Amino acid sequence: MNVILLAVISLGGIGIVAAIVLFAASKKFAIYEDPRIAKVAEVLPQANCGGCGYPGCNGFAEACVKAGSLEGKLCPVGGQAVMEKVAGILGLDAADATPKVAVIRCNGTCENRAKNTVYDGARTCAIISATYGGETGCSYGCLGAGDCVAACQFGAISINPETGIAEVDEEKCTACGACVKACPKGIIELRNKGKNNRRVYVSCMNKDKGAVTRKACNVGCIGCGKCVKTCPFEAITLANNLAYIDYNKCKLCRKCVDECPQSAIIAVNFPPRKPKAEQDAPATADNATQAEA
């Protein structure tokens, strides 16, 4: 009986000592977490896409709380509405964010970019890009295997079976950037949506010289520089035989679209232009009236 009692007392003593040690350790090594982090995380969409530049929504919430400012921070999935909620929780001002959308900088459809080989391997863009340039003469264009489609959590990208290239549904796109990271060719870019969702951009990434590009694709940029000369806002630059339009400088005048001999510059969501004869008609009528007078 004494042995049993001694064992119980010994175990009880060990338990008490262990509890005291654990309690002391928990106090000494305790990590304080600002309760606002959890509150901010609750209003975030929890898509964990990484488009904000942080490791998931919790990482973004922690960054917002610790920074003490929302300048330069944006949840691409939740947009401005979510950032205003975050600002309300933290008592900060929500910086105005410019909506962005993913664009496919390739117009090398089956019609514009003929196939010269047949690929019969694993259908992923990463593998195709690593093994060879693709099934066409252009080694810079869309491979059409759908790595971007698999990366998009919002169903905003699809491969058009007729053209063989990726297309973005701008209504579903959240500009999270997952597709940009997934594309081994680097042809997907996040650009400002623009006023009335209108955008002008060079839909090509081919850096070959003009003659080589023209043979590979009917609508490839040949680096002629005509768009650079015609832009009144200095929004277009030319480097490595490829033109690029700075969306921060572009005023959407579309002069470059008309000037491009390859039709490599795309204008999105613009109303159709009036025929030139209709545009000149009022001026002709005014001149006739003045002549009669």
Short mmCIF file of C-alpha atoms in Angstrom, two decimals:
data_model
loop_
_atom_site.label_atom_id
_atom_site.label_comp_id
_atom_site.label_asym_id
_atom_site.label_seq_id
_atom_site.Cartn_x
_atom_site.Cartn_y
_atom_site.Cartn_z
CA MET A 1 0.00 0.00 0.00
CA ASN A 2 2.82 2.38 0.87
CA VAL A 3 4.48 1.62 -2.47
CA ILE A 4 1.30 2.50 -4.37
CA LEU A 5 0.82 5.69 -2.40
CA LEU A 6 4.42 6.67 -2.97
CA ALA A 7 4.03 6.08 -6.72
CA VAL A 8 0.87 8.23 -6.86
CA ILE A 9 2.56 11.04 -4.95
CA SER A 10 5.64 10.83 -7.17
CA LEU A 11 3.61 10.94 -10.39
CA GLY A 12 1.51 13.77 -9.04
CA GLY A 13 4.63 15.72 -8.16
CA ILE A 14 6.12 15.15 -11.59
CA GLY A 15 2.86 16.29 -13.20
CA ILE A 16 2.78 19.48 -11.11
CA VAL A 17 6.39 20.29 -11.95
CA ALA A 18 5.80 19.62 -15.64
CA ALA A 19 2.71 21.83 -15.62
CA ILE A 20 4.65 24.67 -14.01
CA VAL A 21 7.45 24.33 -16.57
CA LEU A 22 5.02 24.30 -19.50
CA PHE A 23 3.13 27.31 -18.11
CA ALA A 24 6.34 29.26 -17.70
CA ALA A 25 7.49 28.30 -21.21
CA SER A 26 4.16 29.34 -22.74
CA LYS A 27 4.45 32.76 -21.12
CA LYS A 28 8.09 33.24 -22.02
CA PHE A 29 7.79 32.18 -25.67
CA ALA A 30 4.26 33.42 -26.30
CA ILE A 31 3.75 35.11 -29.69
CA TYR A 32 1.29 37.95 -29.68
CA GLU A 33 -0.96 38.19 -32.73
CA ASP A 34 -2.88 41.34 -33.37
CA PRO A 35 -6.60 40.43 -33.30
CA ARG A 36 -7.13 42.74 -36.27
CA ILE A 37 -5.32 40.25 -38.49
CA ALA A 38 -8.11 37.70 -38.04
CA LYS A 39 -10.74 40.39 -38.65
CA VAL A 40 -9.09 41.50 -41.88
CA ALA A 41 -8.70 37.89 -43.02
CA GLU A 42 -12.44 37.35 -42.52
CA VAL A 43 -13.37 39.98 -45.09
CA LEU A 44 -10.87 38.73 -47.65
CA PRO A 45 -12.14 36.24 -50.28
CA GLN A 46 -9.72 33.49 -49.11
CA ALA A 47 -8.83 32.65 -52.68
CA ASN A 48 -5.17 32.38 -51.63
CA CYS A 49 -4.19 33.15 -55.23
CA GLY A 50 -1.07 35.14 -54.37
CA GLY A 51 -2.08 37.96 -56.71
CA CYS A 52 -1.59 40.47 -53.88
CA GLY A 53 2.08 39.52 -53.69
CA TYR A 54 1.79 37.79 -50.31
CA PRO A 55 1.53 34.09 -49.36
CA GLY A 56 -2.24 33.76 -49.21
CA CYS A 57 -4.99 35.87 -47.69
CA ASN A 58 -3.70 35.51 -44.12
CA GLY A 59 -0.28 36.73 -45.22
CA PHE A 60 -1.89 39.73 -46.90
CA ALA A 61 -3.99 40.48 -43.81
CA GLU A 62 -0.89 40.43 -41.61
CA ALA A 63 0.96 42.71 -44.03
CA CYS A 64 -1.90 45.24 -44.05
CA VAL A 65 -2.03 45.37 -40.24
CA LYS A 66 1.73 45.64 -39.73
CA ALA A 67 2.32 48.19 -42.49
CA GLY A 68 0.04 50.78 -40.98
CA SER A 69 -0.89 51.92 -44.49
CA LEU A 70 -2.74 50.44 -47.45
CA GLU A 71 -0.70 52.33 -50.01
CA GLY A 72 0.29 49.96 -52.80
CA LYS A 73 -1.78 47.09 -51.39
CA LEU A 74 -4.66 45.53 -53.28
CA CYS A 75 -6.63 42.32 -53.15
CA PRO A 76 -7.14 41.66 -56.88
CA VAL A 77 -9.98 39.22 -56.28
CA GLY A 78 -12.00 41.39 -53.89
CA GLY A 79 -11.09 44.66 -55.56
CA GLN A 80 -11.80 48.12 -54.19
CA ALA A 81 -14.90 47.00 -52.27
CA VAL A 82 -12.90 44.58 -50.12
CA MET A 83 -10.09 47.08 -49.60
CA GLU A 84 -12.61 49.59 -48.25
CA LYS A 85 -13.73 46.98 -45.69
CA VAL A 86 -10.11 46.38 -44.73
CA ALA A 87 -9.60 50.12 -44.38
CA GLY A 88 -12.66 50.33 -42.12
CA ILE A 89 -11.31 47.66 -39.79
CA LEU A 90 -7.88 49.27 -39.57
CA GLY A 91 -9.08 52.86 -39.50
CA LEU A 92 -7.04 53.72 -42.60
CA ASP A 93 -7.74 55.26 -45.98
CA ALA A 94 -8.28 52.86 -48.86
CA ALA A 95 -6.04 53.88 -51.74
CA ASP A 96 -7.78 53.98 -55.10
CA ALA A 97 -6.80 50.92 -57.10
CA THR A 98 -6.76 50.78 -60.88
CA PRO A 99 -8.61 47.67 -62.08
CA LYS A 100 -6.49 45.36 -64.19
CA VAL A 101 -7.20 42.46 -66.48
CA ALA A 102 -5.11 39.75 -68.09
CA VAL A 103 -4.49 40.04 -71.83
CA ILE A 104 -3.09 37.42 -74.19
CA ARG A 105 -0.35 39.04 -76.23
CA CYS A 106 -0.62 36.65 -79.15
CA ASN A 107 -2.95 36.69 -82.12
CA GLY A 108 -1.33 33.73 -83.83
CA THR A 109 -4.50 31.86 -84.64
CA CYS A 110 -4.51 28.81 -86.88
CA GLU A 111 -5.35 31.13 -89.75
CA ASN A 112 -2.52 33.57 -89.02
CA ARG A 113 0.14 31.11 -87.90
CA ALA A 114 0.22 27.87 -89.84
CA LYS A 115 1.49 24.67 -88.22
CA ASN A 116 4.62 23.07 -89.64
CA THR A 117 5.07 20.22 -87.13
CA VAL A 118 2.88 17.91 -85.06
CA TYR A 119 3.50 17.45 -81.34
CA ASP A 120 2.58 14.06 -79.89
CA GLY A 121 3.75 14.32 -76.28
CA ALA A 122 2.42 15.41 -72.91
CA ARG A 123 -0.03 18.28 -73.43
CA THR A 124 1.32 20.93 -71.12
CA CYS A 125 2.78 24.25 -72.16
CA ALA A 126 5.68 23.83 -69.75
CA ILE A 127 6.79 20.54 -71.32
CA ILE A 128 6.22 21.71 -74.90
CA SER A 129 8.19 24.89 -74.24
CA ALA A 130 11.04 22.95 -72.63
CA THR A 131 11.33 20.41 -75.45
CA TYR A 132 10.95 22.62 -78.52
CA GLY A 133 9.44 25.88 -79.80
CA GLY A 134 5.99 24.62 -80.66
CA GLU A 135 4.08 23.42 -83.69
CA THR A 136 4.42 26.65 -85.69
CA GLY A 137 7.23 28.75 -87.07
CA CYS A 138 6.81 31.25 -84.21
CA SER A 139 8.55 30.15 -81.03
CA TYR A 140 7.16 33.10 -79.02
CA GLY A 141 3.41 32.54 -79.34
CA CYS A 142 0.70 30.74 -77.44
CA LEU A 143 1.20 26.96 -77.27
CA GLY A 144 -2.47 26.29 -76.61
CA ALA A 145 -1.99 23.44 -74.11
CA GLY A 146 -3.84 25.27 -71.34
CA ASP A 147 -1.44 25.67 -68.43
CA CYS A 148 -3.04 29.08 -67.87
CA VAL A 149 -6.49 27.49 -67.85
CA ALA A 150 -5.44 25.04 -65.14
CA ALA A 151 -3.89 27.83 -63.07
CA CYS A 152 -6.96 30.08 -63.12
CA GLN A 153 -9.24 29.51 -60.11
CA PHE A 154 -12.03 31.63 -61.54
CA GLY A 155 -12.66 30.02 -64.92
CA ALA A 156 -11.64 33.22 -66.69
CA ILE A 157 -9.40 31.61 -69.32
CA SER A 158 -10.18 29.07 -71.99
CA ILE A 159 -8.53 27.73 -75.13
CA ASN A 160 -10.54 28.57 -78.22
CA PRO A 161 -10.80 25.31 -80.20
CA GLU A 162 -11.04 27.21 -83.50
CA THR A 163 -8.08 29.56 -83.03
CA GLY A 164 -5.99 27.31 -80.79
CA ILE A 165 -4.97 30.15 -78.47
CA ALA A 166 -6.03 31.28 -75.01
CA GLU A 167 -8.82 33.79 -74.45
CA VAL A 168 -9.67 35.79 -71.32
CA ASP A 169 -13.20 36.45 -70.08
CA GLU A 170 -12.72 39.94 -68.65
CA GLU A 171 -15.93 39.67 -66.61
CA LYS A 172 -14.50 36.74 -64.66
CA CYS A 173 -10.84 37.81 -64.57
CA THR A 174 -9.70 39.11 -61.19
CA ALA A 175 -6.14 39.95 -62.31
CA CYS A 176 -4.70 37.61 -59.69
CA GLY A 177 -1.71 36.92 -61.92
CA ALA A 178 -1.78 33.12 -61.63
CA CYS A 179 -1.98 32.75 -65.41
CA VAL A 180 0.96 35.12 -65.88
CA LYS A 181 3.12 32.88 -63.70
CA ALA A 182 1.88 29.70 -65.40
CA CYS A 183 2.64 30.75 -68.99
CA PRO A 184 6.15 29.59 -69.97
CA LYS A 185 6.15 31.91 -72.99
CA GLY A 186 5.37 35.03 -70.97
CA ILE A 187 2.65 36.16 -73.35
CA ILE A 188 0.08 36.97 -70.65
CA GLU A 189 0.23 40.45 -69.16
CA LEU A 190 -1.82 42.30 -66.56
CA ARG A 191 -2.87 45.66 -67.97
CA ASN A 192 -5.16 48.45 -66.82
CA LYS A 193 -8.73 47.77 -67.85
CA GLY A 194 -8.90 51.32 -69.09
CA LYS A 195 -11.77 53.76 -69.34
CA ASN A 196 -14.96 51.94 -70.35
CA ASN A 197 -12.87 48.74 -70.37
CA ARG A 198 -11.07 49.93 -73.50
CA ARG A 199 -7.50 48.85 -74.13
CA VAL A 200 -4.90 49.13 -76.87
CA TYR A 201 -1.90 46.79 -76.86
CA VAL A 202 0.53 44.98 -79.12
CA SER A 203 -0.75 41.44 -79.43
CA CYS A 204 2.62 39.88 -80.16
CA MET A 205 5.79 38.84 -78.31
CA ASN A 206 7.93 37.86 -81.31
CA LYS A 207 11.44 39.34 -81.06
CA ASP A 208 12.74 37.99 -84.37
CA LYS A 209 13.63 40.32 -87.20
CA GLY A 210 10.80 41.49 -89.42
CA ALA A 211 11.36 39.10 -92.34
CA VAL A 212 11.51 36.08 -90.03
CA THR A 213 8.43 37.19 -88.10
CA ARG A 214 6.40 37.81 -91.26
CA LYS A 215 7.09 34.27 -92.48
CA ALA A 216 6.02 32.77 -89.15
CA CYS A 217 2.85 34.81 -88.56
CA ASN A 218 0.67 37.08 -90.69
CA VAL A 219 -0.02 39.44 -87.77
CA GLY A 220 3.31 39.42 -85.96
CA CYS A 221 5.07 42.65 -85.00
CA ILE A 222 7.93 43.26 -87.46
CA GLY A 223 9.50 46.12 -85.51
CA CYS A 224 9.00 48.66 -88.30
CA GLY A 225 8.54 51.50 -85.82
CA LYS A 226 5.62 53.17 -87.61
CA CYS A 227 3.51 53.02 -84.47
CA VAL A 228 6.27 54.72 -82.48
CA LYS A 229 6.44 57.61 -84.95
CA THR A 230 2.68 58.08 -85.15
CA CYS A 231 1.98 58.09 -81.38
CA PRO A 232 1.55 61.73 -80.19
CA PHE A 233 1.92 60.76 -76.53
CA GLU A 234 5.23 58.86 -76.68
CA ALA A 235 3.45 55.81 -75.26
CA ILE A 236 5.11 53.31 -77.61
CA THR A 237 8.66 52.06 -77.45
CA LEU A 238 10.56 49.67 -79.70
CA ALA A 239 13.10 47.18 -78.36
CA ASN A 240 14.38 43.85 -79.70
CA ASN A 241 12.27 44.22 -82.86
CA LEU A 242 9.09 44.42 -80.77
CA ALA A 243 6.81 47.37 -80.03
CA TYR A 244 5.29 47.89 -76.59
CA ILE A 245 2.52 50.27 -75.52
CA ASP A 246 2.77 51.79 -72.04
CA TYR A 247 -0.81 51.74 -70.76
CA ASN A 248 -0.02 54.53 -68.30
CA LYS A 249 0.80 56.89 -71.18
CA CYS A 250 -1.61 55.63 -73.83
CA LYS A 251 -4.62 57.93 -74.42
CA LEU A 252 -6.48 55.36 -76.53
CA CYS A 253 -6.44 57.51 -79.67
CA ARG A 254 -5.91 54.38 -81.81
CA LYS A 255 -3.67 56.10 -84.35
CA CYS A 256 -1.17 53.29 -83.95
CA VAL A 257 -3.87 50.72 -84.75
CA ASP A 258 -4.48 52.28 -88.14
CA GLU A 259 -0.76 52.71 -88.83
CA CYS A 260 0.36 49.14 -88.07
CA PRO A 261 0.91 47.31 -91.41
CA GLN A 262 0.66 43.91 -89.70
CA SER A 263 -2.54 44.52 -87.69
CA ALA A 264 -0.53 43.49 -84.64
CA ILE A 265 -2.02 46.21 -82.43
CA ILE A 266 -5.35 45.30 -80.86
CA ALA A 267 -8.07 47.74 -79.76
CA VAL A 268 -10.57 46.18 -77.34
CA ASN A 269 -14.15 47.28 -76.57
CA PHE A 270 -14.15 50.30 -78.87
CA PRO A 271 -17.24 51.15 -80.93
CA PRO A 272 -16.87 50.53 -84.67
CA ARG A 273 -15.33 53.40 -86.57
CA LYS A 274 -17.48 55.36 -88.98
CA PRO A 275 -16.57 54.95 -92.65
CA LYS A 276 -14.12 57.59 -93.78
CA ALA A 277 -16.61 58.97 -96.33
CA GLU A 278 -19.09 59.71 -93.52
CA GLN A 279 -16.42 61.43 -91.45
CA ASP A 280 -15.46 63.69 -94.35
CA ALA A 281 -19.07 64.44 -95.40
CA PRO A 282 -19.78 67.32 -92.94
CA ALA A 283 -16.58 69.10 -93.87
CA THR A 284 -17.37 68.79 -97.59
CA ALA A 285 -20.88 70.18 -97.06
CA ASP A 286 -19.51 73.16 -95.09
CA ASN A 287 -16.99 73.92 -97.83
CA ALA A 288 -19.75 73.84 -100.44
CA THR A 289 -21.87 76.29 -98.41
CA GLN A 290 -18.94 78.66 -98.05
CA ALA A 291 -18.26 78.48 -101.80
CA GLU A 292 -21.87 79.42 -102.62
CA ALA A 293 -21.72 82.36 -100.24
#
